Short mmCIF file of C-alpha atoms in Angstrom, two decimals:
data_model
loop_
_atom_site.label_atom_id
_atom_site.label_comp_id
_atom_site.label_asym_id
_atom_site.label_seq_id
_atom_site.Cartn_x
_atom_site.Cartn_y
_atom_site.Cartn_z
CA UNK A 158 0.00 0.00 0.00
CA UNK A 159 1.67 3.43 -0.96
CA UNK A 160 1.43 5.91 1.96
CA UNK A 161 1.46 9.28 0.09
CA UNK A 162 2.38 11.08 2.98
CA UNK A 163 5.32 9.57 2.36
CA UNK A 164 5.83 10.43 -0.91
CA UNK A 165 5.20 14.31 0.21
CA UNK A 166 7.89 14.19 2.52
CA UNK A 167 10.58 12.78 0.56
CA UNK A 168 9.35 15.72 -2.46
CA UNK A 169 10.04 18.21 0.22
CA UNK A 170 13.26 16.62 1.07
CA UNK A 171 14.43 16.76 -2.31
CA UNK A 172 13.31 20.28 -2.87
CA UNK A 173 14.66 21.78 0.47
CA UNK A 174 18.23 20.98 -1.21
CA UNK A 175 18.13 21.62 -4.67
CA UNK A 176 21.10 21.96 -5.40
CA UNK A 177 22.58 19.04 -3.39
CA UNK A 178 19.58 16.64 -5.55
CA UNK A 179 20.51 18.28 -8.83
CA UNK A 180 24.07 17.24 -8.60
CA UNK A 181 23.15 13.97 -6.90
CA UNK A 182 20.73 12.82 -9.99
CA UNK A 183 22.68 14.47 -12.65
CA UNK A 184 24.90 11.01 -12.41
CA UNK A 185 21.95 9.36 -13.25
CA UNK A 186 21.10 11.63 -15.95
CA UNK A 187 23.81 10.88 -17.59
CA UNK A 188 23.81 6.82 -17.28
CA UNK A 189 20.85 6.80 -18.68
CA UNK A 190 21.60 9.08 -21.37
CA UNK A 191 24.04 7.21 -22.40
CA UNK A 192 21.88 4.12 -22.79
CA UNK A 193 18.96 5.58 -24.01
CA UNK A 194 20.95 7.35 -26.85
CA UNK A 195 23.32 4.23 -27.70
CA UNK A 196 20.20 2.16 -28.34
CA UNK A 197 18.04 4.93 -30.26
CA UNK A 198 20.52 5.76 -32.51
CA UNK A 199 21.28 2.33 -33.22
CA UNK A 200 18.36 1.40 -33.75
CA UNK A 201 17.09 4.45 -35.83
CA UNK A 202 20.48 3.48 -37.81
CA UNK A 203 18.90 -0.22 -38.01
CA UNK A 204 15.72 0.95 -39.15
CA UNK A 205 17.12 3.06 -41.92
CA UNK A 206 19.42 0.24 -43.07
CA UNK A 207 17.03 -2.41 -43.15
CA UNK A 208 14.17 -0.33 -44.81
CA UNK A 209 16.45 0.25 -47.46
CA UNK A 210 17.53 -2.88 -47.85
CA UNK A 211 13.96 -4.08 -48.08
CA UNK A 212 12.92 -1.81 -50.38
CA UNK A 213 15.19 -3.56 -53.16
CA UNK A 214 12.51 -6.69 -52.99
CA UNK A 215 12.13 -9.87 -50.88
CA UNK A 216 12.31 -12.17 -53.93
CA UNK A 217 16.04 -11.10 -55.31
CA UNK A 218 19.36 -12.18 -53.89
CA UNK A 219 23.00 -10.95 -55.33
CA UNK A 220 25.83 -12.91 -56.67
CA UNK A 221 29.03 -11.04 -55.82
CA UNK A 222 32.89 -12.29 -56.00
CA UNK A 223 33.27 -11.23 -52.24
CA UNK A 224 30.40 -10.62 -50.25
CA UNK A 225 30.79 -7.15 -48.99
CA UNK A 226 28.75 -7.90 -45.57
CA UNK A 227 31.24 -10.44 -44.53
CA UNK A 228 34.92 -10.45 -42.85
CA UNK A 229 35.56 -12.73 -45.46
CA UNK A 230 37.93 -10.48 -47.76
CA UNK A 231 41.18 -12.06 -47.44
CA UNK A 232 39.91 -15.47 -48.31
CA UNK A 233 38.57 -14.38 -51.90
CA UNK A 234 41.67 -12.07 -52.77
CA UNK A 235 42.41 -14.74 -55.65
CA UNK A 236 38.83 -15.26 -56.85
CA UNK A 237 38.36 -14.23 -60.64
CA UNK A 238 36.19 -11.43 -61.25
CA UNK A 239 32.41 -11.97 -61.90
CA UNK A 240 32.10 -10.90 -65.63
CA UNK A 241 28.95 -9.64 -67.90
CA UNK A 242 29.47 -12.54 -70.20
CA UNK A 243 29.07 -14.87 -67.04
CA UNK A 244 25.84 -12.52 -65.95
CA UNK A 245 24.66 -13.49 -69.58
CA UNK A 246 25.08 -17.32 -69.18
CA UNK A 247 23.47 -17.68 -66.05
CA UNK A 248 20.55 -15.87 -67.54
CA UNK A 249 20.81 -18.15 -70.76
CA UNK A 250 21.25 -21.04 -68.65
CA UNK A 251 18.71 -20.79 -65.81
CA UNK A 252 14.64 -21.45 -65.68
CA UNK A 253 13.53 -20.24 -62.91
CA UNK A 254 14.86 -16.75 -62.08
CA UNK A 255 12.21 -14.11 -63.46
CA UNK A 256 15.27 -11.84 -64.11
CA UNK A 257 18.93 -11.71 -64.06
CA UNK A 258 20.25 -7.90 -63.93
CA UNK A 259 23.69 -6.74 -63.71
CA UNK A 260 25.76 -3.53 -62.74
CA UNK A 261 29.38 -2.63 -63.77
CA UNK A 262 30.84 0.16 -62.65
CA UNK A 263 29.55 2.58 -59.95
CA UNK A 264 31.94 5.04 -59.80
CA UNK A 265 31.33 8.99 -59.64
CA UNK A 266 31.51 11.40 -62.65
CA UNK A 267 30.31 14.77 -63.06
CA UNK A 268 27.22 15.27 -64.81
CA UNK A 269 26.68 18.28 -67.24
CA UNK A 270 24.00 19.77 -69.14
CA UNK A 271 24.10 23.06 -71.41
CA UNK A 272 25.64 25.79 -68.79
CA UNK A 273 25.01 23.27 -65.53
CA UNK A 274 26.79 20.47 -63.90
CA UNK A 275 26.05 18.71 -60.86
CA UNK A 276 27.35 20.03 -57.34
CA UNK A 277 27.73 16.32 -55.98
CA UNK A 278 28.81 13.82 -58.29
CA UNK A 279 26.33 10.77 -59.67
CA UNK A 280 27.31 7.43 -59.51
CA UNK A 281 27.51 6.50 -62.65
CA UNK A 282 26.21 2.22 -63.52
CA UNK A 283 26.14 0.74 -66.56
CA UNK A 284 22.95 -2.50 -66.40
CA UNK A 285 20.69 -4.04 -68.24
CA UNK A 286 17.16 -3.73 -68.98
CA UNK A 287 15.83 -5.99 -65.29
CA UNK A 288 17.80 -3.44 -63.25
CA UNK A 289 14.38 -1.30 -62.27
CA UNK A 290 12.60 -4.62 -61.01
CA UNK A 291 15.36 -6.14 -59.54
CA UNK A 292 16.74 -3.14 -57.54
CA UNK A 293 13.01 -1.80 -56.50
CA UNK A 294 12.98 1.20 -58.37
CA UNK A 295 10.27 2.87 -60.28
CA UNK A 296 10.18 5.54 -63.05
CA UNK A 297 8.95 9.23 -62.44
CA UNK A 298 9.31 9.93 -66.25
CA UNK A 299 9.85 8.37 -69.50
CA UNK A 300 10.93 5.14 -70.30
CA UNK A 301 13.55 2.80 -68.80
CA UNK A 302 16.84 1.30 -71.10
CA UNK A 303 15.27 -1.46 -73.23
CA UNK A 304 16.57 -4.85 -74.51
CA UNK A 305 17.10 -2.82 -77.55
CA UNK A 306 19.54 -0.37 -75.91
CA UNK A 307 21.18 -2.87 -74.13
CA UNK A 308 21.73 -5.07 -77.66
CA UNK A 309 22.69 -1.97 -79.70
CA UNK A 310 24.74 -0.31 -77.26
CA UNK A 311 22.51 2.96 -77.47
CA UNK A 312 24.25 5.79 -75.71
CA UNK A 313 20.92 6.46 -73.91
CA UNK A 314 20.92 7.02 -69.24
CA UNK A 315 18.11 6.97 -67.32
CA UNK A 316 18.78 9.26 -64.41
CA UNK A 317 17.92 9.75 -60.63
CA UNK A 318 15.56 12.01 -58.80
CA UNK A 319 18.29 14.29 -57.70
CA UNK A 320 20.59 14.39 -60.54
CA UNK A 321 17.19 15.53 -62.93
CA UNK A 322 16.40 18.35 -60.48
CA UNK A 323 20.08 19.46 -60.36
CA UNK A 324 20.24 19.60 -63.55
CA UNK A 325 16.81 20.27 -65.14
CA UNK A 326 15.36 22.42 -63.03
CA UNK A 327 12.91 24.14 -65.26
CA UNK A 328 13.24 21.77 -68.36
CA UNK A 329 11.49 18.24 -68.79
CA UNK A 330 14.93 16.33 -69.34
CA UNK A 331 13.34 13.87 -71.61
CA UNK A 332 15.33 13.89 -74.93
CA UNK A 333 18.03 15.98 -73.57
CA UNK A 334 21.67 15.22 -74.13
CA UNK A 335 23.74 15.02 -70.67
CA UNK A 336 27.11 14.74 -70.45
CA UNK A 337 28.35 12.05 -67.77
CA UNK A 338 31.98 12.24 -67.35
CA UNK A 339 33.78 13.05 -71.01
CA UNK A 340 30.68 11.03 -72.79
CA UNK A 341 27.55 12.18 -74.16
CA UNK A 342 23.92 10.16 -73.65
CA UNK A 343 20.45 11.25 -74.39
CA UNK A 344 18.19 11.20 -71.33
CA UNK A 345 15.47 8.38 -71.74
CA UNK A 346 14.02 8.77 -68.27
CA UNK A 347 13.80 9.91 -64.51
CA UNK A 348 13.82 7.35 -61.84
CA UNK A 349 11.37 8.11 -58.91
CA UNK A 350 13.25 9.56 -55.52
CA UNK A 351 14.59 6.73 -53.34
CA UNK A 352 16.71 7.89 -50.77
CA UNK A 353 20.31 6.83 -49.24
CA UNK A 354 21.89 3.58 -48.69
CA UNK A 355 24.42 3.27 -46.27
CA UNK A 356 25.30 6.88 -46.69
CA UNK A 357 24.95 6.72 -50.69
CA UNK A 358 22.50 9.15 -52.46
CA UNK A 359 20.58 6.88 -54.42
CA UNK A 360 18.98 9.37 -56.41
CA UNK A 361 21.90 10.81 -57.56
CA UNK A 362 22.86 8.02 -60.01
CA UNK A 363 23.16 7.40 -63.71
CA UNK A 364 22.26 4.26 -65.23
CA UNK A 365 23.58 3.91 -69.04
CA UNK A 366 23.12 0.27 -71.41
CA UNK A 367 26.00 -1.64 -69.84
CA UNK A 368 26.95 -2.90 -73.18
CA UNK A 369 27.73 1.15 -73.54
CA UNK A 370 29.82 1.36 -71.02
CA UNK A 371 31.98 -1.86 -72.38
CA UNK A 372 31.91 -0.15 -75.86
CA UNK A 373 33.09 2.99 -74.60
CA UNK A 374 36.04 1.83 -71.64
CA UNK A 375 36.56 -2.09 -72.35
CA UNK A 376 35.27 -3.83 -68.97
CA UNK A 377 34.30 -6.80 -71.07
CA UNK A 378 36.81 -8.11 -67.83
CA UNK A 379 35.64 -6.09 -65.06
CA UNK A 380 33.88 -7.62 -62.10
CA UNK A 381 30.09 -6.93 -61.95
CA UNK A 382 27.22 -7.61 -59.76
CA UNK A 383 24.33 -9.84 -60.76
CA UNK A 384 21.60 -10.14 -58.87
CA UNK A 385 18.70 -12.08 -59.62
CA UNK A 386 14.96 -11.91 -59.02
CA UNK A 387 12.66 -15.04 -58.23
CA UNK A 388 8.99 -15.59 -59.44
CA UNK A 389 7.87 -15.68 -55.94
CA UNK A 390 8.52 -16.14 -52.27
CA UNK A 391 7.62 -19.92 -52.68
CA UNK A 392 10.25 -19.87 -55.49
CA UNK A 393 13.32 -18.09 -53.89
CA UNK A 394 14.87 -21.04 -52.27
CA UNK A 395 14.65 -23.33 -55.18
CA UNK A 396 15.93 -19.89 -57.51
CA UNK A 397 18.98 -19.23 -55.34
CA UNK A 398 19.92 -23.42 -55.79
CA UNK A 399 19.79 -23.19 -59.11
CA UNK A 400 21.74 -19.95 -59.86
CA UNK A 401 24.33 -21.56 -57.46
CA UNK A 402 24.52 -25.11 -59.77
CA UNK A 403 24.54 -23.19 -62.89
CA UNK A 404 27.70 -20.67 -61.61
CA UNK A 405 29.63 -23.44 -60.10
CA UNK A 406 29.16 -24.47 -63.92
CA UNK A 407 30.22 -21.91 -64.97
CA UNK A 408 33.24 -20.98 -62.85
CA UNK A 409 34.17 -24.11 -63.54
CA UNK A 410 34.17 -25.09 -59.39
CA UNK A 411 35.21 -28.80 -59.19
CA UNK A 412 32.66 -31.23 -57.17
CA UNK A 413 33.44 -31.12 -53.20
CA UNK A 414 34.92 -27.46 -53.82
CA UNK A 415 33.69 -24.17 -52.23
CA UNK A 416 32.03 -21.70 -54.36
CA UNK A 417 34.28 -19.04 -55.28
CA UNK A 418 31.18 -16.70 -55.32
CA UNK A 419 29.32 -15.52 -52.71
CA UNK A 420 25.36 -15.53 -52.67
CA UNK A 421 23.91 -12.70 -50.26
CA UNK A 422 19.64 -12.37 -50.02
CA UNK A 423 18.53 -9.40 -48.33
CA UNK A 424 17.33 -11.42 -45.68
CA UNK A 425 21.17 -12.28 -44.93
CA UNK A 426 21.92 -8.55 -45.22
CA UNK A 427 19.41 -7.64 -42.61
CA UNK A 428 20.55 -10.34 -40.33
CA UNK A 429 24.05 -8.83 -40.25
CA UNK A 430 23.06 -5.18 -40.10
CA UNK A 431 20.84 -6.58 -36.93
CA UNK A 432 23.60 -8.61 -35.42
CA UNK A 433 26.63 -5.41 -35.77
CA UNK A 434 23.85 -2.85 -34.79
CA UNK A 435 22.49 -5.16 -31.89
CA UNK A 436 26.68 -5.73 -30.68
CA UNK A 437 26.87 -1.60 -30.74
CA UNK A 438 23.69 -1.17 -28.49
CA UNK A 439 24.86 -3.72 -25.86
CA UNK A 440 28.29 -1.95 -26.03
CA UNK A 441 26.69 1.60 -25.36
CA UNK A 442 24.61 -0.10 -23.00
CA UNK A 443 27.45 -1.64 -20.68
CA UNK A 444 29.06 1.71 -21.07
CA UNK A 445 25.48 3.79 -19.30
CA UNK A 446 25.39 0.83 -16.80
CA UNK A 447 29.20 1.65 -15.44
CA UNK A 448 28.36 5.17 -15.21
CA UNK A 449 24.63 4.43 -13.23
CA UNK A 450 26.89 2.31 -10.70
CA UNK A 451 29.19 5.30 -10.31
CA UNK A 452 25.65 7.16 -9.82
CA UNK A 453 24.57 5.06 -7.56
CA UNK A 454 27.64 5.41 -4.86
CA UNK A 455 26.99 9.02 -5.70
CA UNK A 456 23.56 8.94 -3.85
CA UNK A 457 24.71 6.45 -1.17
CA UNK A 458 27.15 9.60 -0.16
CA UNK A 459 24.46 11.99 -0.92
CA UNK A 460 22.35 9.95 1.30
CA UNK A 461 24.51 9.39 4.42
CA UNK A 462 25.66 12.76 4.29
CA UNK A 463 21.75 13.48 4.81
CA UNK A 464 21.04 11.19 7.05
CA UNK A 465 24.10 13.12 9.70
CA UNK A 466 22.37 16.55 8.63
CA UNK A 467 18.89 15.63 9.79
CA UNK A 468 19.65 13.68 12.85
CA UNK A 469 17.77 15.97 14.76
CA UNK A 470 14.40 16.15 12.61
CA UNK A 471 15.28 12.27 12.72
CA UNK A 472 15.07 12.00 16.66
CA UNK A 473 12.27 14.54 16.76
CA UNK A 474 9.38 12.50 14.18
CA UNK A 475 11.21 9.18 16.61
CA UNK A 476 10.14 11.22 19.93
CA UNK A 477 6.34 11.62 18.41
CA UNK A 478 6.22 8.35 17.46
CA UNK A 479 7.74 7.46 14.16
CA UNK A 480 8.70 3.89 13.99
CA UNK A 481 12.11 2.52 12.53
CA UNK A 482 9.69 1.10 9.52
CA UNK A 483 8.80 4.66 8.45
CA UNK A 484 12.21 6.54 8.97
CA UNK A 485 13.33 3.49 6.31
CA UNK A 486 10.59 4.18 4.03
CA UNK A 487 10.82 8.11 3.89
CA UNK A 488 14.80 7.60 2.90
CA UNK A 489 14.23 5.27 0.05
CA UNK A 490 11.37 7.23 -1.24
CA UNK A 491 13.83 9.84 -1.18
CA UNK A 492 16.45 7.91 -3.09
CA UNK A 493 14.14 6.15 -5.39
CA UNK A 494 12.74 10.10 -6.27
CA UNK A 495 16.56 11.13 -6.83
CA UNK A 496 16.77 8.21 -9.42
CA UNK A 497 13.43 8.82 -11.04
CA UNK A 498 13.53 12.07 -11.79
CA UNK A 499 17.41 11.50 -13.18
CA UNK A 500 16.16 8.40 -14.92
CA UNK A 501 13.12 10.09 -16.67
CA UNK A 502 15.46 13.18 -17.33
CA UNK A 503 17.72 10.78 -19.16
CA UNK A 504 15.17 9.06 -21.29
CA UNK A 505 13.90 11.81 -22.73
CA UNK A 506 17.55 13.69 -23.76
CA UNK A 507 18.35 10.29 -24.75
CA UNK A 508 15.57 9.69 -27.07
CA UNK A 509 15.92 13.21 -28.29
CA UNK A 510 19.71 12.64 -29.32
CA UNK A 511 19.32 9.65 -30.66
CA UNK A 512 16.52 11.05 -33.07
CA UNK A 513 18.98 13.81 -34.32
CA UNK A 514 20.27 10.27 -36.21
CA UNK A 515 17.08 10.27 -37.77
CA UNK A 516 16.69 13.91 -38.75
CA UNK A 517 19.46 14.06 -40.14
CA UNK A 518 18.98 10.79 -41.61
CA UNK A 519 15.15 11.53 -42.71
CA UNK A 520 13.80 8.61 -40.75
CA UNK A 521 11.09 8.01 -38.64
CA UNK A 522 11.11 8.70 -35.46
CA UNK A 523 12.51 6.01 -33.07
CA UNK A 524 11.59 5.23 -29.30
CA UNK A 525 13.17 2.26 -27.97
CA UNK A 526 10.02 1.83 -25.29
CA UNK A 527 11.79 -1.87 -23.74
CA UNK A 528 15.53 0.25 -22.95
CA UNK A 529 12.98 2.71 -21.71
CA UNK A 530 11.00 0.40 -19.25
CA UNK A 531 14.01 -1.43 -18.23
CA UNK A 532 15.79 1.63 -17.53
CA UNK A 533 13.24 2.74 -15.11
CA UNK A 534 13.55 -0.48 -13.71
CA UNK A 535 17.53 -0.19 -13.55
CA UNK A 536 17.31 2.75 -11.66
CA UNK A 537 14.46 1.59 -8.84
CA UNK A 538 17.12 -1.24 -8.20
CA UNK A 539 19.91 0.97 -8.08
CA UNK A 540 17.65 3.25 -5.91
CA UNK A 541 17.14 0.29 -3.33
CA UNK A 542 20.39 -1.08 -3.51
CA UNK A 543 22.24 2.28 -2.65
CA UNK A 544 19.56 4.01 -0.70
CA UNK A 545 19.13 1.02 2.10
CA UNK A 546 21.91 1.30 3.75
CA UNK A 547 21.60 4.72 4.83
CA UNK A 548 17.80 4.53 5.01
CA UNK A 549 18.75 1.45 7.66
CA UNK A 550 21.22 3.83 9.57
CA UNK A 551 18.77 6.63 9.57
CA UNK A 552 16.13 4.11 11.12
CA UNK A 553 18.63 3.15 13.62
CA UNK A 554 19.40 6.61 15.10
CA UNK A 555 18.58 5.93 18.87
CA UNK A 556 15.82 8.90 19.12
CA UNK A 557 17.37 10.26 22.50
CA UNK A 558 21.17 10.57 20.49
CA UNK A 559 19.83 11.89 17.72
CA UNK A 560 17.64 15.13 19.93
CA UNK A 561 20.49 15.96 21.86
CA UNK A 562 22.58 16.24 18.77
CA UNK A 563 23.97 19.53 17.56
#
């Protein structure tokens, strides 16, 4: 049963000394902080991550040399590079993938048009014609490259969000000529905005027939990404099997040998953003629960050093008749307001900071309500555990002592 009388007493405990409380729970403040902030900005991170990682499709999965998720680098060093004509046997080859796209490339160039050129660079991809449904993009504008661009080498770009508002401000870029790097292409298209990807402007891109982009710098050779798209959910397993047989075909990998290609499903990808972003919270986390400890001695001190300033009033509510039972309560309602207040305090900043992640990041807003909940709880223990003693001592005082002391 909570005695609210209680509860008065230790409020007007903790306001008679404001100062003394502010410095006590500002300890907690910042344990909890610290927590609260770790995990929200991981986890508004997380959220961002996997979102976009989602939004390329459940149904497609990549085949890579390396797999760029993994710590798996110095194993492949030797691997030979995945090439376009490979991406074109596998497509030949296989039944049930509903497409097989590619991308070569990917590095930045500057993009000009008429008297303007882009104040960030694009990322500049040459693909195929399955790149918009494999990589879950849609068009704004116009028309995406064609099997016909791709088989004639048309010097033709479909271009992002971003890059068309950079550079066509005023202007429908349809039909316009752009110049990407030192090369000239005819704008078929506008993607539809997308957003980042691990810190990469997605809608500042320029896709171009990838059969262009051999013509024009010779990566007949160069390593490209293939990633492939299955009917269905039902499908994907049986998809991803195949594609494996057919490039261990391909590669020519011997019977009993390791692949030397790596298969990575956004599922997998999600699983390992999870598992780094779930080893940073519990780091952040161990980090908030060192300082609450330190917090927590904090108000033991604070609390003893009380307990020798109010003998007196101590001896006095003794004299009327105050048993040892409610001196003990009034002290650890006084410590368990101390950590409240700092452990509410430090929610809310921490939520707040965390969410600058967000802003900045243009995600939803995150509020990790479980940290929350068990922080509360964190701080009630830490309350008990380093309020008792001197709540016990307090309840102790021998009530004749503790009136005839000065």
């Amino acid at each position: 049963m909570i005695n609210f009388e209680f509860i008065r007493l230790a409020w007007e405990a903790v306001r008679s000394h404001k100062l003394r409380s502010a410095l006590t729970l500002l300890g907690m403040v910042i344990g909890v902080f610290s927590i609260i902030v770790a995990v929200t900005a991981v986890k508004v991170i997380e959220s961002s991550a996997t979102s976009a990682v989602e939004s390329f499709g459940s149904t497609t999965f990549t085949i890579e040399r390396a797999d760029a998720f993994s710590s798996s680098g110095v194993r492949v060093r030797g691997r030979q590079p995945l090439t376009y004509d490979q991406m074109q046997e596998l497509a030949e080859r296989a039944v049930l993938p509903a497409a097989v796209s590619v991308a070569m490339g990917g590095w930045h160039v500057e993009a000009r048009y008429s008297d303007k050129k882009t104040e960030d660079v694009a990322m500049f991809i040459g693909t195929n014609e399955h790149f918009l449904g494999n990589n879950g993009f849609e068009m704004s504008r116009g028309r995406f490259l064609t099997e016909q661009d791709v088989h004639l080498s048309r010097p033709v770009t479909v271009i992002g969000h971003d890059l068309a508002d950079e550079l066509f401000p005023t202007v429908s870029p349809i039909g316009k000529d752009v110049i990407l790097g030192s090369d000239r292409f005819q704008v078929a298209g506008v993607l539809d905005e997308k957003g980042e990807m691990f810190g990469q402007n997605l809608d500042m891109i320029a896709l171009v027939p990838v059969t262009r982009m051999i013509m024009l710098y010779g990566g007949a050779n160069w390593d490209v990404e293939i990633k492939v798209r299955a009917a269905d959910l039902r499908v994907l397993d049986a998809t991803m099997e195949e594609a494996i047989g057919v490039m261990r075909v391909i590669r020519r990998v011997k019977p009993g040998e390791d692949n030397n290609f790596e298969i990575v499903s956004n599922e997998g990808i999600v699983s390992e953003i999870t598992n780094f972003t779930g080893a940073i919270a519990t780091g952040g986390a161990a980090i908030g629960l060192i300082t609450l400890l330190a917090a927590g001695i904090g108000i033991m001190n604070i609390m003893l050093v009380s307990v020798t300033e109010r003998t007196r009033e101590i001896g006095v509510r003794k004299a009327v008749g105050a048993r040892r039972r409610d001196i003990l309560r009034q002290f650890l309602y006084e410590a368990m307001f101390l950590c409240q207040i700092g452990g509410i305090v430090g929610i809310l900043l921490g939520a707040g900071g965390g969410n600058l992640v967000g802003f900045f990041a243009k995600t939803p807003f995150v509020f990790p309500w479980i940290w929350a909940f068990g922080a509360v709880a964190g701080v009630t223990a830490i309350a008990l555990v380093f309020g008792v003693y001197p709540a016990y001592k307090a309840a102790g005082l021998d009530p004749i002592e503790a009136l005839r002391h000065e």
